[in-house]
């Protein structure tokens, strides 16, 4: 069992499935080329090899269910190509069923043999899947009522959709013996470290351009006293520097104003006044008249593009002493080679430390290339997206709550 706050999430080690027919919720929602309608990134599809192979090797027959895009969007397509790629990476046949819950899908599921794997079509072709509702309501949906009698159990391996309260995510656990898959388990186990009081000091490195998201995360971390240090970079660092009254220069203040961030300064100031453990860069790497120079953070004249070398040293020392390090967003404009140093230096410090590193997706994943040694036992690269953000911001995740409730209401009562 994985304990996260007041939730207990069962894994495949707690509920053993052997020789059963299982519904497995995965998330293979992938970027699509709007011109060709073909997938342009299949990394999420590769992620499910471990869960699927483990369950097949135990004699289970599996029905995979996932979504792709939203109605009206260019990436709202069938899962036929996804099935082909699953077959390729699993080195086994994954049959595509061009149906979700109609007579053809139900008949095919009824006639499945041990070890067979099928992928149903895009679950969002069913309008009920687009409704956000409580688990008890979704348990009465047509999707759940028509499919659940055909299965012995349900496995949720789609952490990236854990923030959704939709039928395929929270409805089935109310009526079937349910557990987290291996992808979900790894994500939740890694993130549980953030809420474990025994794992300290905890250092959060927050950068990038998603300032409102970062503010929400920081407010939750400070309120719950989860962070020993919060190291800021990118636009979030500029926001806190402005809130502290530092002279960032006219151009940088105009950038904050243009991005609609000036209104967030009072929120940042409130966090600072509450004694939040926020670290602001003492110097920045700036672009000035086409040249790269370093300037102190209390008198900036160029356009801020990265943290300065003194800040890199200070931040690295905090990181090297940490037991848990969470990195989300780069320190500078990493698309420009001249301003990658801050992010790379901090990432290397985290990889060299004795702490457990959680990389929160996005640009920081791209920084892992270029010779950085990665030890999977001490580094977790999250694919959680919106679920990770809400988890860090203190929001409840319906998928986890449904698995917890299922274990208490469905499994224990049986």
JSON list of N, CA and C in Angstrom, two decimals, residues 216-263:
[
{"chain": "A", "resi": 216, "resn": "UNK", "atom": "N", "xyz": [0.70, 29.09, -6.85]},
{"chain": "A", "resi": 216, "resn": "UNK", "atom": "CA", "xyz": [-0.22, 28.18, -6.17]},
{"chain": "A", "resi": 216, "resn": "UNK", "atom": "C", "xyz": [0.55, 27.08, -5.43]},
{"chain": "A", "resi": 217, "resn": "UNK", "atom": "N", "xyz": [1.56, 26.54, -6.08]},
{"chain": "A", "resi": 217, "resn": "UNK", "atom": "CA", "xyz": [2.38, 25.50, -5.46]},
{"chain": "A", "resi": 217, "resn": "UNK", "atom": "C", "xyz": [3.09, 26.05, -4.22]},
{"chain": "A", "resi": 218, "resn": "UNK", "atom": "N", "xyz": [3.70, 27.23, -4.37]},
{"chain": "A", "resi": 218, "resn": "UNK", "atom": "CA", "xyz": [4.44, 27.84, -3.26]},
{"chain": "A", "resi": 218, "resn": "UNK", "atom": "C", "xyz": [3.52, 28.13, -2.08]},
{"chain": "A", "resi": 219, "resn": "UNK", "atom": "N", "xyz": [2.32, 28.66, -2.36]},
{"chain": "A", "resi": 219, "resn": "UNK", "atom": "CA", "xyz": [1.37, 28.94, -1.29]},
{"chain": "A", "resi": 219, "resn": "UNK", "atom": "C", "xyz": [1.04, 27.68, -0.49]},
{"chain": "A", "resi": 220, "resn": "UNK", "atom": "N", "xyz": [0.85, 26.56, -1.20]},
{"chain": "A", "resi": 220, "resn": "UNK", "atom": "CA", "xyz": [0.55, 25.31, -0.52]},
{"chain": "A", "resi": 220, "resn": "UNK", "atom": "C", "xyz": [1.75, 24.79, 0.27]},
{"chain": "A", "resi": 221, "resn": "UNK", "atom": "N", "xyz": [2.93, 24.87, -0.32]},
{"chain": "A", "resi": 221, "resn": "UNK", "atom": "CA", "xyz": [4.15, 24.40, 0.35]},
{"chain": "A", "resi": 221, "resn": "UNK", "atom": "C", "xyz": [4.41, 25.19, 1.64]},
{"chain": "A", "resi": 222, "resn": "UNK", "atom": "N", "xyz": [4.20, 26.50, 1.58]},
{"chain": "A", "resi": 222, "resn": "UNK", "atom": "CA", "xyz": [4.43, 27.36, 2.75]},
{"chain": "A", "resi": 222, "resn": "UNK", "atom": "C", "xyz": [3.37, 27.10, 3.81]},
{"chain": "A", "resi": 223, "resn": "UNK", "atom": "N", "xyz": [2.12, 27.02, 3.37]},
{"chain": "A", "resi": 223, "resn": "UNK", "atom": "CA", "xyz": [1.01, 26.81, 4.30]},
{"chain": "A", "resi": 223, "resn": "UNK", "atom": "C", "xyz": [1.18, 25.50, 5.08]},
{"chain": "A", "resi": 224, "resn": "UNK", "atom": "N", "xyz": [1.61, 24.46, 4.38]},
{"chain": "A", "resi": 224, "resn": "UNK", "atom": "CA", "xyz": [1.72, 23.14, 5.00]},
{"chain": "A", "resi": 224, "resn": "UNK", "atom": "C", "xyz": [3.13, 22.84, 5.52]},
{"chain": "A", "resi": 225, "resn": "UNK", "atom": "N", "xyz": [4.02, 23.84, 5.38]},
{"chain": "A", "resi": 225, "resn": "UNK", "atom": "CA", "xyz": [5.41, 23.72, 5.85]},
{"chain": "A", "resi": 225, "resn": "UNK", "atom": "C", "xyz": [6.09, 22.46, 5.29]},
{"chain": "A", "resi": 226, "resn": "UNK", "atom": "N", "xyz": [5.91, 22.27, 4.00]},
{"chain": "A", "resi": 226, "resn": "UNK", "atom": "CA", "xyz": [6.47, 21.09, 3.34]},
{"chain": "A", "resi": 226, "resn": "UNK", "atom": "C", "xyz": [7.89, 21.33, 2.81]},
{"chain": "A", "resi": 227, "resn": "UNK", "atom": "N", "xyz": [8.24, 22.60, 2.61]},
{"chain": "A", "resi": 227, "resn": "UNK", "atom": "CA", "xyz": [9.54, 22.92, 2.02]},
{"chain": "A", "resi": 227, "resn": "UNK", "atom": "C", "xyz": [10.48, 23.53, 3.04]},
{"chain": "A", "resi": 228, "resn": "UNK", "atom": "N", "xyz": [11.73, 23.06, 3.00]},
{"chain": "A", "resi": 228, "resn": "UNK", "atom": "CA", "xyz": [12.77, 23.71, 3.82]},
{"chain": "A", "resi": 228, "resn": "UNK", "atom": "C", "xyz": [13.39, 24.88, 3.06]},
{"chain": "A", "resi": 229, "resn": "UNK", "atom": "N", "xyz": [13.45, 24.76, 1.74]},
{"chain": "A", "resi": 229, "resn": "UNK", "atom": "CA", "xyz": [13.91, 25.86, 0.89]},
{"chain": "A", "resi": 229, "resn": "UNK", "atom": "C", "xyz": [13.17, 25.81, -0.44]},
{"chain": "A", "resi": 230, "resn": "UNK", "atom": "N", "xyz": [12.79, 26.99, -0.94]},
{"chain": "A", "resi": 230, "resn": "UNK", "atom": "CA", "xyz": [12.19, 27.11, -2.27]},
{"chain": "A", "resi": 230, "resn": "UNK", "atom": "C", "xyz": [13.09, 28.03, -3.07]},
{"chain": "A", "resi": 231, "resn": "UNK", "atom": "N", "xyz": [13.79, 27.46, -4.04]},
{"chain": "A", "resi": 231, "resn": "UNK", "atom": "CA", "xyz": [14.74, 28.21, -4.86]},
{"chain": "A", "resi": 231, "resn": "UNK", "atom": "C", "xyz": [14.04, 28.67, -6.13]},
{"chain": "A", "resi": 232, "resn": "UNK", "atom": "N", "xyz": [14.01, 29.94, -6.38]},
{"chain": "A", "resi": 232, "resn": "UNK", "atom": "CA", "xyz": [13.27, 30.46, -7.54]},
{"chain": "A", "resi": 232, "resn": "UNK", "atom": "C", "xyz": [14.18, 30.87, -8.69]},
{"chain": "A", "resi": 233, "resn": "UNK", "atom": "N", "xyz": [13.66, 30.71, -9.88]},
{"chain": "A", "resi": 233, "resn": "UNK", "atom": "CA", "xyz": [14.36, 31.15, -11.10]},
{"chain": "A", "resi": 233, "resn": "UNK", "atom": "C", "xyz": [13.31, 31.53, -12.12]},
{"chain": "A", "resi": 234, "resn": "UNK", "atom": "N", "xyz": [13.73, 31.96, -13.30]},
{"chain": "A", "resi": 234, "resn": "UNK", "atom": "CA", "xyz": [12.78, 32.33, -14.34]},
{"chain": "A", "resi": 234, "resn": "UNK", "atom": "C", "xyz": [11.89, 33.49, -13.92]},
{"chain": "A", "resi": 235, "resn": "UNK", "atom": "N", "xyz": [10.69, 33.54, -14.47]},
{"chain": "A", "resi": 235, "resn": "UNK", "atom": "CA", "xyz": [9.78, 34.66, -14.19]},
{"chain": "A", "resi": 235, "resn": "UNK", "atom": "C", "xyz": [9.29, 34.68, -12.74]},
{"chain": "A", "resi": 236, "resn": "UNK", "atom": "N", "xyz": [9.21, 33.49, -12.10]},
{"chain": "A", "resi": 236, "resn": "UNK", "atom": "CA", "xyz": [8.76, 33.46, -10.71]},
{"chain": "A", "resi": 236, "resn": "UNK", "atom": "C", "xyz": [9.77, 34.16, -9.80]},
{"chain": "A", "resi": 237, "resn": "UNK", "atom": "N", "xyz": [11.06, 34.04, -10.14]},
{"chain": "A", "resi": 237, "resn": "UNK", "atom": "CA", "xyz": [12.10, 34.73, -9.38]},
{"chain": "A", "resi": 237, "resn": "UNK", "atom": "C", "xyz": [11.97, 36.24, -9.55]},
{"chain": "A", "resi": 238, "resn": "UNK", "atom": "N", "xyz": [11.68, 36.66, -10.77]},
{"chain": "A", "resi": 238, "resn": "UNK", "atom": "CA", "xyz": [11.51, 38.09, -11.03]},
{"chain": "A", "resi": 238, "resn": "UNK", "atom": "C", "xyz": [10.31, 38.64, -10.26]},
{"chain": "A", "resi": 239, "resn": "UNK", "atom": "N", "xyz": [9.25, 37.85, -10.19]},
{"chain": "A", "resi": 239, "resn": "UNK", "atom": "CA", "xyz": [8.06, 38.28, -9.47]},
{"chain": "A", "resi": 239, "resn": "UNK", "atom": "C", "xyz": [8.38, 38.50, -7.98]},
{"chain": "A", "resi": 240, "resn": "UNK", "atom": "N", "xyz": [9.08, 37.55, -7.37]},
{"chain": "A", "resi": 240, "resn": "UNK", "atom": "CA", "xyz": [9.42, 37.68, -5.95]},
{"chain": "A", "resi": 240, "resn": "UNK", "atom": "C", "xyz": [10.44, 38.79, -5.71]},
{"chain": "A", "resi": 241, "resn": "UNK", "atom": "N", "xyz": [11.34, 38.98, -6.67]},
{"chain": "A", "resi": 241, "resn": "UNK", "atom": "CA", "xyz": [12.30, 40.07, -6.55]},
{"chain": "A", "resi": 241, "resn": "UNK", "atom": "C", "xyz": [11.58, 41.42, -6.58]},
{"chain": "A", "resi": 242, "resn": "UNK", "atom": "N", "xyz": [10.59, 41.53, -7.47]},
{"chain": "A", "resi": 242, "resn": "UNK", "atom": "CA", "xyz": [9.80, 42.77, -7.55]},
{"chain": "A", "resi": 242, "resn": "UNK", "atom": "C", "xyz": [8.99, 42.96, -6.26]},
{"chain": "A", "resi": 243, "resn": "UNK", "atom": "N", "xyz": [8.45, 41.85, -5.73]},
{"chain": "A", "resi": 243, "resn": "UNK", "atom": "CA", "xyz": [7.67, 41.92, -4.48]},
{"chain": "A", "resi": 243, "resn": "UNK", "atom": "C", "xyz": [8.54, 42.37, -3.31]},
{"chain": "A", "resi": 244, "resn": "UNK", "atom": "N", "xyz": [9.81, 42.06, -3.38]},
{"chain": "A", "resi": 244, "resn": "UNK", "atom": "CA", "xyz": [10.76, 42.43, -2.32]},
{"chain": "A", "resi": 244, "resn": "UNK", "atom": "C", "xyz": [11.24, 43.87, -2.49]},
{"chain": "A", "resi": 245, "resn": "UNK", "atom": "N", "xyz": [10.90, 44.47, -3.63]},
{"chain": "A", "resi": 245, "resn": "UNK", "atom": "CA", "xyz": [11.29, 45.87, -3.86]},
{"chain": "A", "resi": 245, "resn": "UNK", "atom": "C", "xyz": [12.62, 46.03, -4.55]},
{"chain": "A", "resi": 246, "resn": "UNK", "atom": "N", "xyz": [13.17, 44.98, -5.13]},
{"chain": "A", "resi": 246, "resn": "UNK", "atom": "CA", "xyz": [14.46, 45.08, -5.82]},
{"chain": "A", "resi": 246, "resn": "UNK", "atom": "C", "xyz": [14.29, 45.80, -7.16]},
{"chain": "A", "resi": 247, "resn": "UNK", "atom": "N", "xyz": [15.33, 46.50, -7.57]},
{"chain": "A", "resi": 247, "resn": "UNK", "atom": "CA", "xyz": [15.29, 47.28, -8.81]},
{"chain": "A", "resi": 247, "resn": "UNK", "atom": "C", "xyz": [15.63, 46.38, -9.99]},
{"chain": "A", "resi": 248, "resn": "UNK", "atom": "N", "xyz": [14.61, 45.90, -10.68]},
{"chain": "A", "resi": 248, "resn": "UNK", "atom": "CA", "xyz": [14.81, 44.99, -11.82]},
{"chain": "A", "resi": 248, "resn": "UNK", "atom": "C", "xyz": [14.97, 45.73, -13.14]},
{"chain": "A", "resi": 249, "resn": "UNK", "atom": "N", "xyz": [14.83, 47.03, -13.11]},
{"chain": "A", "resi": 249, "resn": "UNK", "atom": "CA", "xyz": [14.95, 47.80, -14.34]},
{"chain": "A", "resi": 249, "resn": "UNK", "atom": "C", "xyz": [13.64, 47.88, -15.10]},
{"chain": "A", "resi": 250, "resn": "UNK", "atom": "N", "xyz": [13.54, 48.89, -15.93]},
{"chain": "A", "resi": 250, "resn": "UNK", "atom": "CA", "xyz": [12.30, 49.18, -16.65]},
{"chain": "A", "resi": 250, "resn": "UNK", "atom": "C", "xyz": [11.87, 48.04, -17.59]},
{"chain": "A", "resi": 251, "resn": "UNK", "atom": "N", "xyz": [12.84, 47.48, -18.34]},
{"chain": "A", "resi": 251, "resn": "UNK", "atom": "CA", "xyz": [12.50, 46.45, -19.34]},
{"chain": "A", "resi": 251, "resn": "UNK", "atom": "C", "xyz": [11.90, 45.20, -18.71]},
{"chain": "A", "resi": 252, "resn": "UNK", "atom": "N", "xyz": [12.48, 44.74, -17.60]},
{"chain": "A", "resi": 252, "resn": "UNK", "atom": "CA", "xyz": [11.98, 43.52, -16.95]},
{"chain": "A", "resi": 252, "resn": "UNK", "atom": "C", "xyz": [10.61, 43.74, -16.33]},
{"chain": "A", "resi": 253, "resn": "UNK", "atom": "N", "xyz": [10.38, 44.94, -15.79]},
{"chain": "A", "resi": 253, "resn": "UNK", "atom": "CA", "xyz": [9.07, 45.24, -15.23]},
{"chain": "A", "resi": 253, "resn": "UNK", "atom": "C", "xyz": [8.02, 45.31, -16.35]},
{"chain": "A", "resi": 254, "resn": "UNK", "atom": "N", "xyz": [8.43, 45.79, -17.51]},
{"chain": "A", "resi": 254, "resn": "UNK", "atom": "CA", "xyz": [7.51, 45.84, -18.66]},
{"chain": "A", "resi": 254, "resn": "UNK", "atom": "C", "xyz": [7.14, 44.43, -19.12]},
{"chain": "A", "resi": 255, "resn": "UNK", "atom": "N", "xyz": [8.12, 43.49, -19.04]},
{"chain": "A", "resi": 255, "resn": "UNK", "atom": "CA", "xyz": [7.87, 42.10, -19.42]},
{"chain": "A", "resi": 255, "resn": "UNK", "atom": "C", "xyz": [6.85, 41.48, -18.46]},
{"chain": "A", "resi": 256, "resn": "UNK", "atom": "N", "xyz": [7.04, 41.74, -17.15]},
{"chain": "A", "resi": 256, "resn": "UNK", "atom": "CA", "xyz": [6.09, 41.23, -16.15]},
{"chain": "A", "resi": 256, "resn": "UNK", "atom": "C", "xyz": [4.69, 41.81, -16.39]},
{"chain": "A", "resi": 257, "resn": "UNK", "atom": "N", "xyz": [4.65, 43.09, -16.75]},
{"chain": "A", "resi": 257, "resn": "UNK", "atom": "CA", "xyz": [3.36, 43.74, -16.99]},
{"chain": "A", "resi": 257, "resn": "UNK", "atom": "C", "xyz": [2.70, 43.18, -18.25]},
{"chain": "A", "resi": 258, "resn": "UNK", "atom": "N", "xyz": [3.50, 42.98, -19.29]},
{"chain": "A", "resi": 258, "resn": "UNK", "atom": "CA", "xyz": [2.99, 42.47, -20.56]},
{"chain": "A", "resi": 258, "resn": "UNK", "atom": "C", "xyz": [2.39, 41.06, -20.38]},
{"chain": "A", "resi": 259, "resn": "UNK", "atom": "N", "xyz": [2.98, 40.28, -19.49]},
{"chain": "A", "resi": 259, "resn": "UNK", "atom": "CA", "xyz": [2.51, 38.92, -19.24]},
{"chain": "A", "resi": 259, "resn": "UNK", "atom": "C", "xyz": [1.41, 38.87, -18.19]},
{"chain": "A", "resi": 260, "resn": "UNK", "atom": "N", "xyz": [0.97, 40.02, -17.73]},
{"chain": "A", "resi": 260, "resn": "UNK", "atom": "CA", "xyz": [-0.13, 40.10, -16.77]},
{"chain": "A", "resi": 260, "resn": "UNK", "atom": "C", "xyz": [0.23, 39.62, -15.37]},
{"chain": "A", "resi": 261, "resn": "UNK", "atom": "N", "xyz": [1.51, 39.79, -14.99]},
{"chain": "A", "resi": 261, "resn": "UNK", "atom": "CA", "xyz": [1.99, 39.24, -13.72]},
{"chain": "A", "resi": 261, "resn": "UNK", "atom": "C", "xyz": [2.10, 40.27, -12.60]},
{"chain": "A", "resi": 262, "resn": "UNK", "atom": "N", "xyz": [1.96, 41.55, -12.94]},
{"chain": "A", "resi": 262, "resn": "UNK", "atom": "CA", "xyz": [2.08, 42.60, -11.91]},
{"chain": "A", "resi": 262, "resn": "UNK", "atom": "C", "xyz": [1.02, 42.40, -10.81]},
{"chain": "A", "resi": 263, "resn": "UNK", "atom": "N", "xyz": [-0.16, 41.91, -11.21]},
{"chain": "A", "resi": 263, "resn": "UNK", "atom": "CA", "xyz": [-1.24, 41.72, -10.24]},
{"chain": "A", "resi": 263, "resn": "UNK", "atom": "C", "xyz": [-0.93, 40.63, -9.21]}
]
